[in-house]
Each structure stands twice: as structure tokens, then as C-alpha cells.
Short mmCIF file of C-alpha atoms and ligand atoms in Angstrom, two decimals:
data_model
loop_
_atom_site.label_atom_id
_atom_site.label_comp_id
_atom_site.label_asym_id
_atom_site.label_seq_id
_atom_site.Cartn_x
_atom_site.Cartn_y
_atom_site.Cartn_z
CA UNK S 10 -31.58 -45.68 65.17
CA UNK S 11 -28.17 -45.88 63.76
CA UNK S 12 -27.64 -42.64 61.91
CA UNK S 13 -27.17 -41.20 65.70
CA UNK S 14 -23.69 -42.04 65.51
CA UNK S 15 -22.98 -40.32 62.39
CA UNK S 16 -22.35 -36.42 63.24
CA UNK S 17 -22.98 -34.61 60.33
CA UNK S 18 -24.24 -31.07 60.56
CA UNK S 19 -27.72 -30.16 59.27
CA UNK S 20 -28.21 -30.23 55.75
CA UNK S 21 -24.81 -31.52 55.12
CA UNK S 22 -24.42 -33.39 51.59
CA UNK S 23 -24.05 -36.99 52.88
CA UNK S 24 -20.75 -37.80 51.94
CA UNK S 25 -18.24 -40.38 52.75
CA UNK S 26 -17.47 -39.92 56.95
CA UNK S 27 -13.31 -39.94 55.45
CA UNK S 28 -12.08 -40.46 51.93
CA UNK S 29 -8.76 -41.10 52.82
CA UNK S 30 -7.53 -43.93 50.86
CA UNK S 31 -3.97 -44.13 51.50
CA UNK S 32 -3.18 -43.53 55.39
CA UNK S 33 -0.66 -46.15 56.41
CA UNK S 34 -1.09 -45.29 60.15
CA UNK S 35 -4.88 -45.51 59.79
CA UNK S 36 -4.67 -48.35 57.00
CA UNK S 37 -2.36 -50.49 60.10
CA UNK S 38 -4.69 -49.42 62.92
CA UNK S 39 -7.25 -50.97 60.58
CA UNK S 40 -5.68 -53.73 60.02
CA UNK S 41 -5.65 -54.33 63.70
CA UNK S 42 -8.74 -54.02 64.22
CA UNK S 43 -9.50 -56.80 61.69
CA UNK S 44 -6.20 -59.30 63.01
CA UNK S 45 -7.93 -58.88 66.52
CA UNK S 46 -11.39 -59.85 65.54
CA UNK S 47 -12.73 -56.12 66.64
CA UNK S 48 -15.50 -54.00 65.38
CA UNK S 49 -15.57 -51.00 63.07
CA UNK S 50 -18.47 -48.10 64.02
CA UNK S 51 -19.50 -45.56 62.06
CA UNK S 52 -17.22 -43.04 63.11
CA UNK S 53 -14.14 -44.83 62.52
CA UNK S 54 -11.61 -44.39 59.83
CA UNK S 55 -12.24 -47.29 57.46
CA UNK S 56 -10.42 -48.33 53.62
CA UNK S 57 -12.97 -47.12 50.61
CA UNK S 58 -12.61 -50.75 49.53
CA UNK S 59 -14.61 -51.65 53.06
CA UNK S 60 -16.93 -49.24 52.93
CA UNK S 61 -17.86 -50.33 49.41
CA UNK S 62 -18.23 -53.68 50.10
CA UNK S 63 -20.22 -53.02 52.54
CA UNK S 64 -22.36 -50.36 50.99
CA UNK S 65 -23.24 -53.07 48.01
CA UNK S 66 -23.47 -56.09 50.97
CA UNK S 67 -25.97 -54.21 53.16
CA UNK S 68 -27.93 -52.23 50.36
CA UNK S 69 -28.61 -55.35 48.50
CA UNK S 70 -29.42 -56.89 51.72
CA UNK S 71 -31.88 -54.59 51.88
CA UNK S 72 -32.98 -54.46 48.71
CA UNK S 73 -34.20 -58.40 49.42
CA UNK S 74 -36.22 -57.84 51.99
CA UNK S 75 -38.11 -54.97 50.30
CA UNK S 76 -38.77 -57.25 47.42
CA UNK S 77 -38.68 -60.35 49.26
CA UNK S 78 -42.25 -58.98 50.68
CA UNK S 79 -43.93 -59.07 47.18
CA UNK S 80 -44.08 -63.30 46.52
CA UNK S 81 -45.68 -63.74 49.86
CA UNK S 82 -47.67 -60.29 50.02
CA UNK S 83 -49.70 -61.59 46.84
CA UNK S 84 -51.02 -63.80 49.12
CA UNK S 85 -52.38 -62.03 52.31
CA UNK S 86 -55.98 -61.05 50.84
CA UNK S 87 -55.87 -64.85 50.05
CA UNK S 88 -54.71 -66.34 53.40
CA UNK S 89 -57.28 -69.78 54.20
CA UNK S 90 -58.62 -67.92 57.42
CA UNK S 91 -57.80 -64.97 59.67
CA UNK S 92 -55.37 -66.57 61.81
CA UNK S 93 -53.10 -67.26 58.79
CA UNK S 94 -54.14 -63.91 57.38
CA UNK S 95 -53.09 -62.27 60.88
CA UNK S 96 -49.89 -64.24 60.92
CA UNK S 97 -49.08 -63.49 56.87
CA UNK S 98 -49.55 -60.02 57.72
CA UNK S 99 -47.38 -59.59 60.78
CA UNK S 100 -44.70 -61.88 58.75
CA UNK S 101 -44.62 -59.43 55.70
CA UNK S 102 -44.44 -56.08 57.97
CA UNK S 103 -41.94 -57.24 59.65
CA UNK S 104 -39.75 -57.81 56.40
CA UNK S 105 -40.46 -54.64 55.26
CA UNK S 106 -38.84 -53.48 58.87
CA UNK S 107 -35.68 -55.56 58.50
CA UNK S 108 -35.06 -53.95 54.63
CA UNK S 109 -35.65 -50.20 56.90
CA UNK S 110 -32.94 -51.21 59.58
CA UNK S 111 -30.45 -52.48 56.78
CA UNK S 112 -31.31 -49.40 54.48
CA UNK S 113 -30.24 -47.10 57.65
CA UNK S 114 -27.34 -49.27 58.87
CA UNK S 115 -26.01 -49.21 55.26
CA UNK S 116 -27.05 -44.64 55.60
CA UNK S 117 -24.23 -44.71 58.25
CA UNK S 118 -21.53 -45.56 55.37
CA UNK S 119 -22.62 -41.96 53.98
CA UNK S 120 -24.77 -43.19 51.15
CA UNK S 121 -28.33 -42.09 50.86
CA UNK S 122 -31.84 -43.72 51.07
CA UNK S 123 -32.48 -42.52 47.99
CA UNK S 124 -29.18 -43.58 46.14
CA UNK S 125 -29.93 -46.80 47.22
CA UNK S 126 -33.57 -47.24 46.02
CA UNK S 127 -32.67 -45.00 43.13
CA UNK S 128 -29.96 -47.86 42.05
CA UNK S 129 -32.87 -50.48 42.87
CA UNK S 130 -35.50 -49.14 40.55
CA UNK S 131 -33.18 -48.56 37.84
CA UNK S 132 -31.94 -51.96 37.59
CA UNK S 133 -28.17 -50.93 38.73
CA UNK S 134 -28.98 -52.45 41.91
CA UNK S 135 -29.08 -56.50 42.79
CA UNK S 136 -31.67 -58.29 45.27
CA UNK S 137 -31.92 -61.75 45.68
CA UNK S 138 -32.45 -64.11 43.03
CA UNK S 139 -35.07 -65.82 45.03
CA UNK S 140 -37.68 -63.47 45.23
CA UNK S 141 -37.96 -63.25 40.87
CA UNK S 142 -40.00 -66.96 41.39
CA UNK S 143 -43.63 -67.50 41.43
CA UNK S 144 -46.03 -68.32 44.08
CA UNK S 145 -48.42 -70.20 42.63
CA UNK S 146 -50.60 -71.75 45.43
CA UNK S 147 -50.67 -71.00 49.42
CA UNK S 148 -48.58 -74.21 49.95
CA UNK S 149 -45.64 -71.50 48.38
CA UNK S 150 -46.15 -68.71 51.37
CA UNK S 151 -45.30 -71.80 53.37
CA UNK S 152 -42.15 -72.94 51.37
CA UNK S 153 -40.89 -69.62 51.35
CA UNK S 154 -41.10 -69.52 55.61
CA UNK S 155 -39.58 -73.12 55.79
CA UNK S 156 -36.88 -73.01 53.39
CA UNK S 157 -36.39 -69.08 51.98
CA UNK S 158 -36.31 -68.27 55.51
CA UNK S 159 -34.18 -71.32 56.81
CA UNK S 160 -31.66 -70.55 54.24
CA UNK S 161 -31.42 -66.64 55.16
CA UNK S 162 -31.52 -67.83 58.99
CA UNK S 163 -28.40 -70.18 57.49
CA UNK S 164 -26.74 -67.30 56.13
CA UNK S 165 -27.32 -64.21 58.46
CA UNK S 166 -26.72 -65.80 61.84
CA UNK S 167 -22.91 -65.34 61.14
CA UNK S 168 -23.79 -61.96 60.06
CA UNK S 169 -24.47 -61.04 63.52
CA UNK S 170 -21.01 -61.27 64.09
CA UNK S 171 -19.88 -58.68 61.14
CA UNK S 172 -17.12 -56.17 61.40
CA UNK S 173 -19.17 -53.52 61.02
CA UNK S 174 -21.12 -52.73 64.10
CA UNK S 175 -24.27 -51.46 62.64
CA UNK S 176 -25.19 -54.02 60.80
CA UNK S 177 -24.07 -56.77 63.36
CA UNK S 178 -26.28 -55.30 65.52
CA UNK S 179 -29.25 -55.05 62.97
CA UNK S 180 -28.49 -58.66 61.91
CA UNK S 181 -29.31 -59.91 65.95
CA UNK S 182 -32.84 -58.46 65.62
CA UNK S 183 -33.77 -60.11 62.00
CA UNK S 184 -32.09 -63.07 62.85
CA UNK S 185 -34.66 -63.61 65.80
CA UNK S 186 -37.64 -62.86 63.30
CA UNK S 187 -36.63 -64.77 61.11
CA UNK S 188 -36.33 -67.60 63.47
CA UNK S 189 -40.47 -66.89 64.31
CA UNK S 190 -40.62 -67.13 60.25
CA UNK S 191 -39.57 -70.23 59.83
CA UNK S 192 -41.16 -71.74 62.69
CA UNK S 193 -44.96 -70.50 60.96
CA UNK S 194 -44.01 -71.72 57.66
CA UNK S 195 -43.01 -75.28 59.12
CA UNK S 196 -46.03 -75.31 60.79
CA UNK S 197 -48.14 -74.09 58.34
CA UNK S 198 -46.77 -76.73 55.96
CA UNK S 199 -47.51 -79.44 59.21
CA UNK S 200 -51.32 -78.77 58.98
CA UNK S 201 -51.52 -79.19 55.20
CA UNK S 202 -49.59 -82.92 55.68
CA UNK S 203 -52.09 -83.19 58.23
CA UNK S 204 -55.35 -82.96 55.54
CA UNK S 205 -56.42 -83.72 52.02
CA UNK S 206 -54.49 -85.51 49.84
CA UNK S 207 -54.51 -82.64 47.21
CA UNK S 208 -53.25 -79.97 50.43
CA UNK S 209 -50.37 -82.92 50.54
CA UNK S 210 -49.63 -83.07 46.77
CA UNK S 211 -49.94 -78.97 47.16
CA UNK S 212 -47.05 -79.13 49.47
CA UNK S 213 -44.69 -81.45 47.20
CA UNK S 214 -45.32 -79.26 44.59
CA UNK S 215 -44.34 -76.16 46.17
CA UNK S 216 -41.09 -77.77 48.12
CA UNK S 217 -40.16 -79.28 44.01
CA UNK S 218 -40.25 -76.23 42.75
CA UNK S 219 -38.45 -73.91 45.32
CA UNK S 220 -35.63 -76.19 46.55
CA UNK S 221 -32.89 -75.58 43.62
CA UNK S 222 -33.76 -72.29 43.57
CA UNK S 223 -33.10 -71.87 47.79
CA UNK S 224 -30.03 -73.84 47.18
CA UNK S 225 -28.93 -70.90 44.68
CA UNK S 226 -29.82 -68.60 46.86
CA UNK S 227 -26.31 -68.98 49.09
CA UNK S 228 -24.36 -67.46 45.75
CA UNK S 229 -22.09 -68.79 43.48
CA UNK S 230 -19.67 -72.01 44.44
CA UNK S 231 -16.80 -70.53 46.31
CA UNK S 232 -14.19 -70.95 43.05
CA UNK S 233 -16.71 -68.39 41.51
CA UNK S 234 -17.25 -65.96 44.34
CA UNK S 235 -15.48 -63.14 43.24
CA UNK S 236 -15.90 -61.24 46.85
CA UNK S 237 -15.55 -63.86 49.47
CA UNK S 238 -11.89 -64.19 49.76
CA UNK S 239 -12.15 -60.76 50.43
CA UNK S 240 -15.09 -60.88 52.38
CA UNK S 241 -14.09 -63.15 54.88
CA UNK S 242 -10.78 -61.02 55.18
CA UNK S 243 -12.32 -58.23 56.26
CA UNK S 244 -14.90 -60.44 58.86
CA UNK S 245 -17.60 -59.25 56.84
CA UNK S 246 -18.67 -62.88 55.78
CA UNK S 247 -17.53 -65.34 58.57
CA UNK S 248 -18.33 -68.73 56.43
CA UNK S 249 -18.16 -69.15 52.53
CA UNK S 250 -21.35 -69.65 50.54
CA UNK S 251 -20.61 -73.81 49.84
CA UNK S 252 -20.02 -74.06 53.82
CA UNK S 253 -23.48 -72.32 54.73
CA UNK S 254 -25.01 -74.16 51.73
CA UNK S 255 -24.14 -77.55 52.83
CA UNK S 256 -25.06 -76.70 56.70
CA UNK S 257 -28.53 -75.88 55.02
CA UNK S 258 -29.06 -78.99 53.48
CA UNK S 259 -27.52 -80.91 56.27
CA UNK S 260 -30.18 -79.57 58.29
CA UNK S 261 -33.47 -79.59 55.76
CA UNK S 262 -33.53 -83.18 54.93
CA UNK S 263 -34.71 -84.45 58.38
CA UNK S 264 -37.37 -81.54 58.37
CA UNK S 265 -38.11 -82.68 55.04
CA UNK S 266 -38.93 -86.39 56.38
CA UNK S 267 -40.77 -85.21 59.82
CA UNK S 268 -43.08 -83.34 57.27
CA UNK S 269 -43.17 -86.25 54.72
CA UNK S 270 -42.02 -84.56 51.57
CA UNK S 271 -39.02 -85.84 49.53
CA UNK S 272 -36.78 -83.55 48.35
CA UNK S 273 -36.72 -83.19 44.54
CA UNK S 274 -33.04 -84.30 44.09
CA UNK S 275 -31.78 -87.99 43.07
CA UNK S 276 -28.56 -87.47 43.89
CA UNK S 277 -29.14 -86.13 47.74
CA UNK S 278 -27.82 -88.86 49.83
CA UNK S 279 -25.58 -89.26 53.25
CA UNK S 280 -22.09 -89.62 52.99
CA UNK S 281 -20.82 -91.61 55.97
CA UNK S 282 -17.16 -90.88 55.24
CA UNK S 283 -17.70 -87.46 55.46
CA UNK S 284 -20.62 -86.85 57.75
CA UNK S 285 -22.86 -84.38 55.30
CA UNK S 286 -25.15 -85.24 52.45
CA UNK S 287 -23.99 -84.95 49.04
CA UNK S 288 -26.35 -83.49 46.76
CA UNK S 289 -26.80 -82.85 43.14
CA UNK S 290 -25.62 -79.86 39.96
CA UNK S 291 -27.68 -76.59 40.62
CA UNK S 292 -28.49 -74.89 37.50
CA UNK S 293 -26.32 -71.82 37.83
CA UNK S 294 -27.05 -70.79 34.44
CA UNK S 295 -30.53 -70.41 35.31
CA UNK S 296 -29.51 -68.59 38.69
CA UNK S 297 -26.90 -65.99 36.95
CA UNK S 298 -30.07 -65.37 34.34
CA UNK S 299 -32.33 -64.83 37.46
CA UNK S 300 -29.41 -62.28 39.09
CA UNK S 301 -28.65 -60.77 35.66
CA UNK S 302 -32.90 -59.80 35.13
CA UNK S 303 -33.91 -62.21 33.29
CA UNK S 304 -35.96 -64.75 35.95
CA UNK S 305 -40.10 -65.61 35.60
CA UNK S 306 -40.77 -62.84 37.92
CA UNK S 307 -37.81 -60.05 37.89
CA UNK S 308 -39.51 -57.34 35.42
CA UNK S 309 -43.12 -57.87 37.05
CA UNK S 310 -41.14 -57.44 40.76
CA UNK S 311 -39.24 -54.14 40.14
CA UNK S 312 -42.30 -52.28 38.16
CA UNK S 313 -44.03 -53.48 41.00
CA UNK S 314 -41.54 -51.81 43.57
CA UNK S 315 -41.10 -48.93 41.12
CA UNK S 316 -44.93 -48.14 41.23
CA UNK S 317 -45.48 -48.06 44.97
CA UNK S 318 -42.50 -45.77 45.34
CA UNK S 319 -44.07 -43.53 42.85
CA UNK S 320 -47.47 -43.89 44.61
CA UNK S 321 -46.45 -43.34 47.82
CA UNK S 322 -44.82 -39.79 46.61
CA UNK S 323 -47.59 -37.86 48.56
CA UNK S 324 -46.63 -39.70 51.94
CA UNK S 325 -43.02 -38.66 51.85
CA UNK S 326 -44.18 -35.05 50.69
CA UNK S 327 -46.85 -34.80 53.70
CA UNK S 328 -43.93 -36.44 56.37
CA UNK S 329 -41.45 -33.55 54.90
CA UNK S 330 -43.70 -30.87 55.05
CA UNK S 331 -45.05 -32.02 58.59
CA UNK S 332 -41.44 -32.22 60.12
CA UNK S 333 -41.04 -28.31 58.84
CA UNK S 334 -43.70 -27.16 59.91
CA UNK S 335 -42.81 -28.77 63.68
CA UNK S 336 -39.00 -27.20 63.02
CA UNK S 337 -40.64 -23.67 62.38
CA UNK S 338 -42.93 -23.72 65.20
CA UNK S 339 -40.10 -24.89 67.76
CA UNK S 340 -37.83 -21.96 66.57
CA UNK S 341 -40.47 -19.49 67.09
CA UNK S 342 -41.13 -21.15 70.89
CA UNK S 343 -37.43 -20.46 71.12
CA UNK S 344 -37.19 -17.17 69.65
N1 FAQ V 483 -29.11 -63.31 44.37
O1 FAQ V 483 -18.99 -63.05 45.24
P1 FAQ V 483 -20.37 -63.45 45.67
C1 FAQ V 483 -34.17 -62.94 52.96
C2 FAQ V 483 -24.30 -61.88 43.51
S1 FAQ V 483 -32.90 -61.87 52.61
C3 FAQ V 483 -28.64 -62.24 43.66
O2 FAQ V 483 -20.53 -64.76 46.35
P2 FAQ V 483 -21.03 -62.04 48.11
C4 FAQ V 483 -35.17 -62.54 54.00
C5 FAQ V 483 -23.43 -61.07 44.45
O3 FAQ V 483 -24.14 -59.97 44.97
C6 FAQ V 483 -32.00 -62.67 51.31
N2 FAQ V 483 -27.33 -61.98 43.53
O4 FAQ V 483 -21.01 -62.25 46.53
C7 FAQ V 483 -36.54 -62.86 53.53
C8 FAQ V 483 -22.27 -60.70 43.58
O5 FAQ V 483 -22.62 -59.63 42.71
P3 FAQ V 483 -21.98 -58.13 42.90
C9 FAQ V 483 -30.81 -61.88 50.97
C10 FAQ V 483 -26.48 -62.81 44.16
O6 FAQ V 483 -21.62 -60.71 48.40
C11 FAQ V 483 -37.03 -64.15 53.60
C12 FAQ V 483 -22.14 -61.93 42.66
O7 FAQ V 483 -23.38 -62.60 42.72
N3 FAQ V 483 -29.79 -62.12 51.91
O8 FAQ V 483 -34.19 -63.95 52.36
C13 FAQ V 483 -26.91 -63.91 44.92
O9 FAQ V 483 -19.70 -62.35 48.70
C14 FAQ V 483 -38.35 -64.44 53.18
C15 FAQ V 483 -21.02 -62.84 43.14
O10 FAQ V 483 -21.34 -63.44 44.41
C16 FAQ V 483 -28.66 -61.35 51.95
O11 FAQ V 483 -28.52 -60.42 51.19
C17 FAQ V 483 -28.29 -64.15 45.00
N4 FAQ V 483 -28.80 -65.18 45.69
O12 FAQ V 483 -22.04 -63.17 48.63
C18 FAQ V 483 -37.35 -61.84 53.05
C19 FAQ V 483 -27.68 -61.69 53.03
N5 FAQ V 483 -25.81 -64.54 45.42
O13 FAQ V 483 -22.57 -57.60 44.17
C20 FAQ V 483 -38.65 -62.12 52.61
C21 FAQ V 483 -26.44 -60.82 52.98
C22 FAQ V 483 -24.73 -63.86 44.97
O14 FAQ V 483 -20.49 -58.30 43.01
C23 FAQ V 483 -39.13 -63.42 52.70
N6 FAQ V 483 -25.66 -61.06 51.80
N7 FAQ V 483 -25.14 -62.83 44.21
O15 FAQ V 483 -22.45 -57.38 41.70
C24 FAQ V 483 -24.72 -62.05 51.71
O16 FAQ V 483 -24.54 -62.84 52.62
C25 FAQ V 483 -23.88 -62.11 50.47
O17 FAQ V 483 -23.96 -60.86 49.82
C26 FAQ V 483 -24.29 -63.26 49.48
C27 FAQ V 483 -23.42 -63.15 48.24
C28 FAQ V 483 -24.07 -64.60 50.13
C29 FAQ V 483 -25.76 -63.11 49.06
#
């Protein structure tokens, strides 16, 4: 859907639109563009140093949603009755559909599908540290709705307001699932409040172990964020990873006491002098262990990935070999 702005000839090499680095009329036109809050399309001249940041934002971005479909996916053959099964199903699709409209908006920077999942399932690429936990009992596949998707809800709405047009525009569209997401994991996690004392304790177990981990999930503290400065610059990030942290948690603890779980943190309390909760230390060496491979579930997720891709070889084959045959048979119409 993208790609149509891109006007490369047939069978081009995809290649960088312009790899002009040092343009000073172009670079100041740029600029510009950026001072006045505009947008940047495919098509436009654009710094290597953009189109790299975005290439690793959108790609990873991607990446997540891919392998953000595996933690609750283990679970759909295991759903409590159709409806959930029905809902699980529609919920995981339509993740794999966001990671397809961020793998082409990211194809309109000149890099390739296959570069990107090539990078994935060799390990060069990142995804995000939350998908590498565990989910150990259905009350998880509600967790992950409530808070997983709260936080990326958190994060991405600004997105939708990116420099970049493409993925601006593909942001608007998740953004609204993603809304839906939440919404079925809240009240999937409602019903189980609503039963058996060992659905409730199901629930507090699930929210103790996934809330440092979602907290993680913004990124680093901002005095560690090597891109943000940078980031922001460029209207590529609109708010820093602390800021969209703190709006989450601002905004989870009253869900939290509506549903009637506590939040496993001692230190999370209001702070009337400055109108947000504080909370307490997250463990970034465990998160930077979790980025850097080493998480409970990161070498189980990739050789999952890794062997679907390989299984699915005949599908791409059959697609290819279908869209020739179509591209013969028109020529000959024509001829
Ligand atoms: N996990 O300098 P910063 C979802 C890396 S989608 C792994 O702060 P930046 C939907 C970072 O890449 C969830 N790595 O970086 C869903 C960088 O490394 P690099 C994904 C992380 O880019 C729900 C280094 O640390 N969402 O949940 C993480 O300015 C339910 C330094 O960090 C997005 O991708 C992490 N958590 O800010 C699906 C949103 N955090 O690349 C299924 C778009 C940081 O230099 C079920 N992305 N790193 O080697 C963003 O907003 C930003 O890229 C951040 C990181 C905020 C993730």
C-alpha cells in the first residue's frame, strides 16, 4: 500500500531513493521541513542519518509484532471457549498485519523484506524485549492485552504523528487495534476477578510477573537513550521513553484497583507535589540481558520464527511462480 509511492523501475535493485549525504540546499530544505513540524514522503530527499534511524525504528517495530504474536499464539488451541478462541485469533492476525504494514512502510526507505527478516533470524536484528517472557497460564494472554498493549498504545499514539509519512499513517491504523486489544484483555481479566478464587490468584500472578518487565519495555531511562535526543530532533519520537513511561503508570494503577489487583511494587505511591506516582528501580540489567539474547524465552522465540519462515518456503515459491505465470499470460493478451 505504500511502496506505490516509490517509482522504481521493474526489477530495479532496491536501493537507497538518494544517497546524497552532503547537499546543503537539500540538507536546509530538510531542515525546514523538520523546524516547521512537516512531513517527509518517500520520494523526498532525506539525510542517510534519517533514513537509518528510521530503517532500524520501523524494522524493529516490525520485528515486535511478528514475534510479539508467538507468547499469545501458544495459547489459541487453549483459549477457555470459542468466544475467547474467536477473539485470541482475530487479536493475533491482526498483529501479524501491523508487523506487514511496518515491514512495507519501512520497504519505502529502499531496504528489502528480506534484509529485514534476514537481519531478524540471524540475530543482527532487535525486537522487543517483552515478547522473550513466558506465558504460563491464560490469565498471561490477558496481561499481555491489558498492559503489553496499554504500554505500546502509550508509546505509538505519538507515533502517529512521525515525520515520516508512511509510517505515521501506518501507526493511525495499529493504534486503533490496539485500542480493541486492550479493551479484550481488560475485560478478559474482569471475568476472571469475577470467579474462583484460584482464576483471581491466576490474575495476580500473571500482572506480578509482567509489570517490571512492561515498565522496561518503554527503553532505557532517558540519560541512557543513546537515540532520543536525536530522535525527537528529527520528530521521529515526539515524547522521551521516562515521559511515556510515567504516563503509563499514571494511568494503570486505577485500572489496577477497578480490577482488584495490586501492583507488585512497594515503592508505587502518589506524589501530591508533583501530581504522578513515583514508583520503584527496574532491573535494567535484566532488561539489557533480555535485548542483548539472553531472556527465558529469546532462543526458543527466534528458532521459532526461523522455522516457520523456512516452512513456509513453498508458499512464497507458489505466490512467485503464480504472479509469472499471470505476467506471461497478460503479455501474450497484449501481444
Ligand atoms: N526491547 O536509544 P533508545 C507491541 C533498544 S510492539 C528491545 O531509547 P529508541 C505490539 C533500542 O532499539 C512493541 N530493545 O532507542 C504488540 C536501542 O538499540 P539500537 C514494540 C530495546 O529507538 C502488543 C537501545 O535499546 N514497539 O507491543 C527496547 O530511541 C501485544 C537504546 O534505546 C515499538 O517498536 C525494548 N523494549 O527507543 C504485539 C515502537 N527499548 O536500535 C503483540 C516503536 C530500547 O540502537 C502483542 N519504537 N531498545 O541497537 C520505539 O518507540 C523506540 O524504538 C523505543 C526505543 C522506545 C522502543
Amino acid at each position: 500500500m505504500y511502496t506505490q509511492a516509490l517509482d522504481l523501475p521493474e526489477n530495479a535493485p532496491v536501493k537507497a531513493v538518494s544517497g546524497v549525504i552532503d547537499d546543503p540546499a537539500r540538507l536546509a530544505r530538510f531542515d525546514k521541513t523538520m523546524e516547521d513540524d512537516g512531513r517527509i514522503e518517500p520520494q523526498d530527499w532525506m539525510p542517510e542519518a534519517y533514513r537509518k534511524t528510521l530503517v532500524r525504528q520501523i524494522s524493529q517495530h516490525a520485528h515486535s509484532e511478528i514475534v510479539g504474536m508467538l507468547p499469545e499464539g501458544n495459547w489459541i488451541s487453549r483459549a477457555p471457549s470459542l468466544k475467547r478462541k474467536a477473539i485470541l485469533l482475530a487479536k493475533v492476525q491482526d498483529e501479524g498485519g501491523h508487523g506487514l504494514y511496518l515491514y512495507s512502510a519501512a520497504e519505502t526507505l529502499g531496504t528489502s523484506r528480506d534484509q529485514m527478516v534476514d537481519a531478524l533470524h540471524s540475530g543482527r536484528a532487535k525486537y522487543s524485549s517483552i515478547f522473550n517472557y513466558p506465558t504460563l497460564t491464560w490469565a498471561d494472554v490477558g496481561v499481555i492485552g491489558w498492559l503489553v498493549d496499554g504500554a505500546a498504545i502509550m508509546n505509538q499514539i505519538p507515533l502517529c504523528r512521525c515525520s515520516y509519512g508512511p509510517y505515521a499513517r501506518a501507526m493511525i491504523r495499529i493504534c486503533k487495534e490496539e485500542s480493541f486489544h486492550q479493551r479484550q484483555g481488560y475485560e478478559n481479566l474482569l471475568t476472571m476477578m469475577r470467579g474462583t478464587p484460584a482464576q483471581q490468584a491466576m490474575v495476580q500472578d500473571a500482572v506480578n510477573r509482567w509489570w517490571w518487565p512492561v515498565l522496561a519495555m518503554f527503553g532505557p531511562p532517558d540519560a541512557d537513550s543513546p537515540n532520543s535526543a536525536q530522535g525527537i530532533r528529527w520528530g521521529i519520537k515526539r515524547i522521551s521513553n521516562d515521559e511515556l513511561r510515567q504516563r503509563f503508570v499514571d494511568a494503570t494503577v486505577p485500572q489496577a484497583q477497578v480490577l482488584g489487583v495490586s501492583l507488585p511494587d512497594p515503592d508505587l505511591r502518589w506524589n501530591e507535589e508533583h501530581q504522578q506516582h513515583n514508583y520503584g528501580a527496574i532491573d535494567w540489567d535484566e532488561f539489557w540481558a533480555t535485548v542483548n539474547g539472553n531472556g527465558p524465552c529469546n532462543k526458543e522465540r527466534l528458532a521459532t520464527r526461523v522455522k516457520a519462515h523456512a516452512q513456509g518456503q513453498w508458499v512464497r515459491d507458489a505466490a512467485l511462480a503464480h504472479a509469472e505465470k499471470q505476467r506471461q499470460r497478460a503479455m501474450k493478451e497484449a501481444a
